[in-house]
Amino acid sequence: MVQQKVMPRRLPASRGPELESFMELSPLYARIVRESGVPDLMEVLAQRMPATDLQALLLEVARLRASQETPARLIDRYARDPHVAPSPNSPRAMAEIDRLAFEIASPEFEPIELSPVNPLGAVSALTNVSQNKVLATMRGTEVVADATNLLALEVAARRRKDRATDIGLCASHRLLRMQGERGPTTYGHFRIFVVVNGGRDLGSYRFETASLLRHIRFHLRLLDALRQHGFKVGALKVVLTVWDASRESAIEQDVVRPLQADFPEVEIAPFPERAAGVNYYRGTAFQIHARDGKGEDHFLVDGGFVDWTQQLLNDKKERLMSSGIGTERLCAVFRSNS
């Protein structure tokens, strides 16, 4: 009996920018491919092999590697890897932040408990953030590195069913980021409280100004409430960046002036030279800084408009505002571990 040769199944022929670079591999990947003896190894794994076959292969590789681990090596790796170490901050303090945040966010932002994983590509497909900063799994998912991406998917899923209803969501989530900077208040994994709201363009920047005001008010109210609960939060400063000059008048009238009336002690300043997030946010972004007892300012809140629901729903009229406050940094700087 003649055995038939089973030809590998091919994925669709679309080739993105990553696949076009197979012949321009970095020295590290070029060496791996060369030493493997399979010249088209990267193309086989990334394009030609069906996803289910690749998953099965990688799971078996993981099983074989795990079978070689010993307790001694395991504890050594645990001691060296900052991504698996526990947080140095008080869970009681972070739970207190979450309690206050969910209370203040209601009823404008519905609380939601997120999954610990995204669909694979949820960050890199929607943003300019490198996939190398995300921990991918072997089952077509990735550990959440930015909870706002997962919330955006939920907003888009809901609005695909009902475009007439605006969606506001909030969540507390522990993020895991690879290849990030490390410092006294910067960690491999950290907790963040995020809020998003999505809807449809109302014209005259009405959705944008209302959303911007809603997000900034939420964070300022939360920081003020935390002062009443033992957090040594000093002077606050809101910095606004408006890359789209056509929005400036509306933001001054409908955002800056109401904030000055509601929070006269908070400094509100422009930040036109902001470089971080210029290709992440669209049109307008903001940050909030808080001063500690030594007079040093700490960056706590980041937010702005993104085009993710426009991409997900293929609709240029969709609008999405996202922002987050680093509760891990709040605990590290403004509250003792008690």
XYZ file of N, CA and C in Angstrom, residues 22-203:
546
model
N 10.357 38.322 7.022
C 11.009 37.052 7.302
C 12.467 37.051 6.855
N 12.742 37.728 5.732
C 14.097 37.725 5.198
C 14.973 38.777 5.855
N 14.386 39.555 6.780
C 15.151 40.596 7.452
C 15.102 40.370 8.962
N 15.352 39.143 9.372
C 15.284 38.798 10.782
C 16.421 39.456 11.551
N 16.168 39.707 12.822
C 17.228 40.199 13.682
C 18.297 39.121 13.815
N 19.521 39.493 14.216
C 20.586 38.483 14.350
C 20.193 37.312 15.245
N 19.434 37.592 16.311
C 19.026 36.517 17.220
C 18.151 35.509 16.497
N 17.082 35.977 15.843
C 16.171 35.067 15.165
C 16.825 34.426 13.946
N 17.682 35.172 13.273
C 18.388 34.601 12.125
C 19.261 33.426 12.558
N 19.919 33.573 13.718
C 20.755 32.468 14.228
C 19.896 31.257 14.566
N 18.743 31.494 15.204
C 17.869 30.379 15.575
C 17.399 29.622 14.337
N 16.991 30.370 13.320
C 16.532 29.743 12.080
C 17.673 28.976 11.414
N 18.854 29.585 11.393
C 20.017 28.940 10.751
C 20.365 27.635 11.467
N 20.381 27.660 12.789
C 20.776 26.479 13.545
C 19.686 25.405 13.548
N 18.445 25.798 13.252
C 17.365 24.813 13.204
C 17.470 23.907 11.992
N 18.146 24.395 10.939
C 18.234 23.624 9.711
C 16.981 23.710 8.858
N 16.045 24.573 9.249
C 14.796 24.754 8.481
C 14.767 26.207 8.014
N 15.176 26.490 6.792
C 15.318 27.875 6.331
C 14.036 28.702 6.432
N 12.866 28.057 6.227
C 11.610 28.797 6.276
C 10.857 28.552 7.587
N 11.612 28.329 8.661
C 10.999 28.005 9.951
C 9.987 29.057 10.395
N 10.360 30.346 10.323
C 9.476 31.400 10.807
C 8.188 31.451 9.987
N 8.305 31.286 8.694
C 7.110 31.321 7.854
C 6.218 30.114 8.135
N 6.815 28.964 8.354
C 6.036 27.765 8.672
C 5.230 27.987 9.948
N 5.905 28.495 10.985
C 5.258 28.656 12.285
C 4.252 29.806 12.289
N 4.607 30.907 11.644
C 3.777 32.105 11.737
C 2.666 32.161 10.708
N 2.836 31.457 9.556
C 1.840 31.600 8.497
C 1.300 30.279 7.976
N 2.172 29.335 7.680
C 1.713 28.137 6.971
C 1.070 27.103 7.888
N 1.532 26.991 9.135
C 0.964 25.985 10.027
C -0.374 26.473 10.588
N -1.443 25.682 10.506
C -2.727 26.082 11.066
C -2.601 26.365 12.567
N -3.394 27.286 13.039
C -3.302 27.721 14.439
C -3.499 26.567 15.415
N -4.422 25.647 15.106
C -4.667 24.524 16.016
C -3.455 23.591 16.088
N -2.772 23.397 14.944
C -1.579 22.549 14.944
C -0.444 23.215 15.718
N -0.295 24.527 15.527
C 0.751 25.245 16.253
C 0.492 25.191 17.745
N -0.760 25.356 18.131
C -1.111 25.288 19.549
C -0.760 23.925 20.125
N -1.124 22.873 19.415
C -0.830 21.518 19.887
C 0.678 21.298 20.018
N 1.434 21.794 19.040
C 2.886 21.640 19.063
C 3.494 22.361 20.260
N 3.084 23.623 20.476
C 3.650 24.398 21.574
C 3.258 23.836 22.936
N 2.044 23.313 23.043
C 1.625 22.692 24.309
C 2.476 21.471 24.622
N 2.805 20.707 23.605
C 3.647 19.530 23.827
C 5.072 19.950 24.194
N 5.578 21.004 23.558
C 6.903 21.528 23.920
C 6.905 21.964 25.385
N 5.842 22.675 25.802
C 5.758 23.136 27.187
C 5.684 21.957 28.146
N 4.937 20.915 27.774
C 4.832 19.742 28.643
C 6.190 19.074 28.818
N 6.924 18.945 27.721
C 8.222 18.293 27.799
C 9.218 19.120 28.611
N 9.189 20.439 28.416
C 10.098 21.290 29.189
C 9.737 21.281 30.669
N 8.430 21.343 30.969
C 7.999 21.329 32.374
C 8.373 20.026 33.060
N 8.368 18.931 32.311
C 8.698 17.627 32.895
C 10.154 17.550 33.329
N 10.988 18.474 32.825
C 12.408 18.472 33.171
C 12.727 19.403 34.353
N 11.718 20.168 34.794
C 11.958 21.088 35.903
C 12.101 20.342 37.226
N 12.864 20.929 38.134
C 13.032 20.366 39.477
C 12.620 21.415 40.498
N 12.249 21.011 41.703
C 11.896 21.989 42.723
C 13.003 23.010 42.978
N 14.248 22.578 42.926
C 15.369 23.490 43.183
C 15.438 24.577 42.118
N 15.299 24.177 40.842
C 15.327 25.174 39.771
C 14.096 26.071 39.826
N 12.969 25.503 40.220
C 11.723 26.266 40.291
C 11.822 27.415 41.282
N 12.351 27.144 42.466
C 12.429 28.209 43.461
C 13.480 29.247 43.074
N 14.535 28.822 42.364
C 15.528 29.788 41.873
C 14.899 30.731 40.851
N 14.114 30.184 39.943
C 13.455 31.022 38.942
C 12.444 31.946 39.589
N 11.731 31.455 40.574
C 10.751 32.283 41.296
C 11.444 33.474 41.948
N 12.607 33.252 42.492
C 13.340 34.314 43.183
C 13.892 35.353 42.214
N 14.166 34.951 40.966
C 14.798 35.862 39.999
C 13.798 36.636 39.149
N 12.621 36.088 38.912
C 11.705 36.665 37.927
C 10.747 37.661 38.581
N 10.846 38.962 38.265
C 9.961 39.954 38.883
C 8.507 39.818 38.444
N 8.256 39.105 37.345
C 6.890 38.968 36.861
C 6.060 38.001 37.699
N 6.710 37.176 38.520
C 5.967 36.224 39.341
C 6.030 36.578 40.822
N 6.778 37.610 41.172
C 6.893 38.018 42.575
C 5.601 38.698 43.032
N 5.244 38.571 44.304
C 4.049 39.262 44.793
C 4.270 40.769 44.836
N 3.193 41.501 44.813
C 3.283 42.951 44.930
C 3.805 43.338 46.309
N 4.652 44.368 46.395
C 5.126 44.819 47.705
C 4.118 45.702 48.437
N 3.007 46.017 47.786
C 2.055 46.961 48.364
C 0.910 46.264 49.078
N 0.274 46.999 49.957
C -0.763 46.452 50.820
C -2.032 46.113 50.045
N -2.487 44.868 50.096
C -3.756 44.540 49.440
C -4.933 45.244 50.107
N -4.815 45.539 51.398
C -5.891 46.267 52.079
C -6.020 47.672 51.506
N -4.881 48.328 51.281
C -4.908 49.686 50.739
C -5.468 49.682 49.329
N -5.078 48.707 48.505
C -5.586 48.653 47.143
C -7.068 48.309 47.115
N -7.497 47.467 48.057
C -8.922 47.148 48.145
C -9.730 48.383 48.550
N -9.149 49.223 49.402
C -9.832 50.456 49.803
C -9.971 51.410 48.612
N -8.929 51.496 47.794
C -9.016 52.318 46.581
C -10.126 51.796 45.669
N -10.152 50.475 45.469
C -11.172 49.896 44.598
C -12.576 50.170 45.133
N -12.750 50.024 46.427
C -14.078 50.250 47.017
C -14.550 51.666 46.748
N -13.667 52.639 47.008
C -14.029 54.030 46.772
C -14.230 54.309 45.283
N -13.371 53.739 44.451
C -13.463 54.000 43.017
C -14.770 53.480 42.432
N -15.154 52.268 42.781
C -16.413 51.725 42.272
C -17.601 52.541 42.778
N -17.510 52.997 44.016
C -18.589 53.806 44.587
C -18.727 55.140 43.855
N -17.598 55.798 43.597
C -17.619 57.108 42.933
C -17.973 56.973 41.454
N -17.564 55.877 40.828
C -17.845 55.676 39.397
C -19.320 55.446 39.111
N -20.040 54.952 40.092
C -21.465 54.678 39.908
C -22.270 55.982 39.913
N -23.300 56.082 39.053
C -23.830 55.098 38.106
C -23.324 55.287 36.678
N -22.401 56.234 36.465
C -21.978 56.544 35.099
C -21.174 55.418 34.455
N -20.427 54.670 35.290
C -19.595 53.591 34.764
C -19.993 52.284 35.441
N -20.427 51.329 34.651
C -20.846 50.028 35.169
C -19.618 49.194 35.533
N -19.567 48.643 36.744
C -18.413 47.800 37.106
C -18.457 46.467 36.382
N -17.286 45.993 35.994
C -17.190 44.725 35.279
C -15.907 44.026 35.722
N -15.981 42.708 35.888
C -14.810 41.901 36.247
C -14.251 41.293 34.974
N -13.044 41.676 34.620
C -12.454 41.262 33.350
C -11.770 39.905 33.455
N -11.641 39.243 32.313
C -10.839 38.027 32.218
C -9.365 38.373 32.381
N -8.556 37.437 32.841
C -7.106 37.696 32.906
C -6.418 37.651 31.558
N -7.132 37.269 30.487
C -6.509 37.188 29.167
C -7.341 37.906 28.115
N -6.624 38.403 27.081
C -7.205 38.995 25.877
C -7.149 37.984 24.746
N -7.917 38.206 23.673
C -7.594 37.497 22.427
C -6.194 37.919 21.953
N -5.458 37.011 21.360
C -4.119 37.324 20.862
C -4.179 38.495 19.884
N -3.326 39.501 20.101
C -3.269 40.657 19.223
C -4.164 41.807 19.649
N -4.822 41.698 20.799
C -5.742 42.757 21.233
C -5.023 44.074 21.460
N -3.749 44.028 21.805
C -2.982 45.258 21.997
C -2.355 45.706 20.684
N -1.577 44.845 20.062
C -0.816 45.258 18.877
C -1.704 45.523 17.665
N -2.858 44.869 17.568
C -3.738 45.085 16.416
C -4.465 46.420 16.487
N -4.675 46.933 17.700
C -5.414 48.177 17.867
C -4.516 49.380 18.095
N -3.295 49.161 18.572
C -2.413 50.260 18.940
C -1.054 50.096 18.271
N -0.167 51.038 18.563
C 1.206 50.948 18.054
C 2.144 50.307 19.063
N 1.613 49.674 20.103
C 2.428 49.032 21.134
C 2.947 47.694 20.615
N 4.226 47.429 20.843
C 4.847 46.201 20.355
C 4.269 44.966 21.034
N 4.078 43.912 20.242
C 3.620 42.635 20.777
C 4.632 42.051 21.759
N 5.890 42.456 21.653
C 6.925 41.942 22.552
C 6.717 42.380 23.999
N 5.878 43.387 24.228
C 5.601 43.835 25.590
C 4.449 43.070 26.233
N 3.871 42.140 25.472
C 2.716 41.382 25.934
C 3.108 39.915 26.079
N 2.635 39.276 27.138
C 2.921 37.850 27.341
C 1.854 37.031 26.635
N 2.222 36.433 25.491
C 1.291 35.599 24.733
C 1.233 34.203 25.336
N 0.062 33.564 25.252
C -0.090 32.193 25.714
C -0.002 31.256 24.513
N -0.100 29.971 24.777
C -0.029 28.982 23.700
C -1.406 28.632 23.152
N -2.444 29.290 23.637
C -3.811 28.941 23.256
C -4.527 30.085 22.552
N -3.773 30.945 21.869
C -4.408 32.008 21.098
C -4.897 33.178 21.924
N -4.327 33.351 23.102
C -4.673 34.489 23.950
C -3.389 35.168 24.420
N -3.543 36.259 25.135
C -2.408 36.952 25.744
C -2.827 37.492 27.092
N -1.915 37.496 28.054
C -2.205 38.032 29.381
C -2.461 39.530 29.249
N -3.460 40.027 29.942
C -3.864 41.420 29.789
C -2.728 42.349 30.200
N -2.287 43.172 29.250
C -1.255 44.170 29.505
C -1.834 45.568 29.567
N -3.039 45.740 29.045
C -3.734 47.026 29.088
C -5.222 46.727 29.147
N -5.822 46.930 30.315
C -7.227 46.556 30.501
C -8.164 47.376 29.638
N -7.725 48.564 29.199
C -8.608 49.376 28.366
C -8.873 48.715 27.014
N -7.921 47.925 26.508
C -8.158 47.205 25.258
C -9.278 46.181 25.414
N -9.270 45.479 26.545
C -10.306 44.478 26.798
C -11.657 45.155 27.020
N -11.666 46.291 27.709
C -12.906 47.039 27.886
C -13.419 47.570 26.544
N -12.496 47.981 25.680
C -12.906 48.448 24.355
C -13.592 47.332 23.572
N -13.085 46.114 23.684
C -13.722 44.984 23.023
C -15.129 44.756 23.560
N -15.291 44.910 24.865
C -16.621 44.735 25.466
C -17.572 45.843 25.019
N -17.077 47.080 24.982
C -17.904 48.187 24.501
C -18.322 47.937 23.054
N -17.373 47.539 22.215
C -17.673 47.300 20.801
C -18.673 46.157 20.636
N -18.521 45.096 21.433
C -19.447 43.967 21.342
C -20.861 44.396 21.713
N -20.973 45.232 22.730
C -22.307 45.696 23.135
C -22.894 46.662 22.118
N -22.047 47.534 21.590
C -22.566 48.524 20.638
C -22.845 47.907 19.266
N -22.254 46.803 18.981
C -22.591 46.109 17.738
C -24.034 45.620 17.790
N -24.518 45.300 18.996
C -25.906 44.863 19.169
C -26.873 46.044 19.302
N -26.372 47.154 19.879
C -27.257 48.292 20.155
C -26.476 49.589 20.027
N -26.586 50.244 18.866
C -25.847 51.475 18.628
C -26.518 52.682 19.285
N -27.741 52.527 19.799
C -28.458 53.664 20.364
C -28.057 53.952 21.810
N -27.386 53.009 22.461
C -27.080 53.140 23.885
C -25.592 53.374 24.106
N -25.264 54.478 24.784
C -23.878 54.718 25.172
C -23.477 53.726 26.260
N -22.202 53.358 26.273
C -21.700 52.365 27.221
C -20.618 52.996 28.083
N -20.744 52.873 29.391
C -19.704 53.288 30.328
C -19.333 52.118 31.218
N -18.053 51.767 31.261
C -17.597 50.612 32.037
C -16.390 50.994 32.892
N -16.227 50.291 34.003
C -15.032 50.480 34.840
C -14.597 49.136 35.389
N -13.300 49.032 35.680
C -12.752 47.772 36.179
C -11.467 48.027 36.941
N -11.214 47.161 37.909
C -9.917 47.117 38.572
C -9.231 45.845 38.104
N -7.982 45.973 37.649
C -7.341 44.817 37.046
C -5.836 44.850 37.291
N -5.254 43.671 37.450
C -3.792 43.566 37.557
C -3.223 43.274 36.179
N -2.334 44.143 35.711
C -1.747 44.028 34.385
C -0.359 43.402 34.461
N 0.014 42.729 33.392
C 1.352 42.149 33.275
C 1.987 42.690 32.006
N 3.142 43.328 32.139
C 3.838 43.887 30.982
C 5.271 43.384 30.937
N 5.697 42.992 29.747
C 7.042 42.480 29.550
C 7.935 43.598 29.029
N 9.231 43.473 29.251
C 10.244 44.393 28.712
C 10.030 45.836 29.162
N 9.389 46.029 30.297
C 9.169 47.382 30.783
C 10.290 47.847 31.686
N 10.306 49.142 31.961
C 11.296 49.689 32.895
C 10.924 49.284 34.317
N 11.939 49.145 35.160
C 11.713 48.792 36.559
C 12.238 49.916 37.442
N 11.521 50.178 38.516
C 11.936 51.225 39.433
C 11.216 51.073 40.749
N 11.413 52.012 41.674
C 10.796 51.898 42.999
C 9.276 51.812 42.954
N 8.629 52.454 41.967
C 7.172 52.407 41.864
C 6.722 51.884 40.503
N 7.594 51.159 39.815
C 7.270 50.563 38.525
C 7.553 49.069 38.610
N 6.550 48.246 38.261
C 6.648 46.819 38.520
C 6.367 46.011 37.252
N 6.729 44.714 37.306
C 6.423 43.829 36.198
C 4.935 43.586 36.059
N 4.235 43.549 37.179
C 2.771 43.465 37.165
C 2.248 44.465 38.189
N 1.123 45.056 37.892
C 0.618 46.125 38.755
C -0.880 46.281 38.559
N -1.531 46.827 39.583
C -2.970 47.026 39.544
C -3.299 48.432 39.063
N -4.403 48.516 38.317
C -4.841 49.791 37.769
C -6.366 49.812 37.789
N -6.940 51.008 37.975
C -8.386 51.160 37.884
C -8.671 51.930 36.603
N -9.482 51.345 35.719
C -9.707 51.933 34.395
C -11.183 52.230 34.184
N -11.447 53.298 33.433
C -12.805 53.658 33.047
C -12.825 53.945 31.555
N -13.886 53.517 30.880
C -14.063 53.813 29.456
C -15.517 54.171 29.211
N -15.747 54.980 28.204
C -17.121 55.175 27.742
C -17.129 55.328 26.233
N -18.098 54.660 25.628
C -18.196 54.656 24.176
C -19.571 55.070 23.719
N -19.609 55.736 22.586
C -20.868 56.180 22.017
C -20.666 56.648 20.594
N -21.562 57.510 20.156
C -21.535 57.969 18.774
C -21.261 59.463 18.725
N -20.592 59.880 17.683
C -20.299 61.290 17.467
C -21.593 62.100 17.484
N -21.631 63.148 18.313
C -22.824 63.987 18.434
C -22.690 65.295 17.677
N -21.516 65.527 17.097
C -21.270 66.792 16.410
C -20.815 67.860 17.379
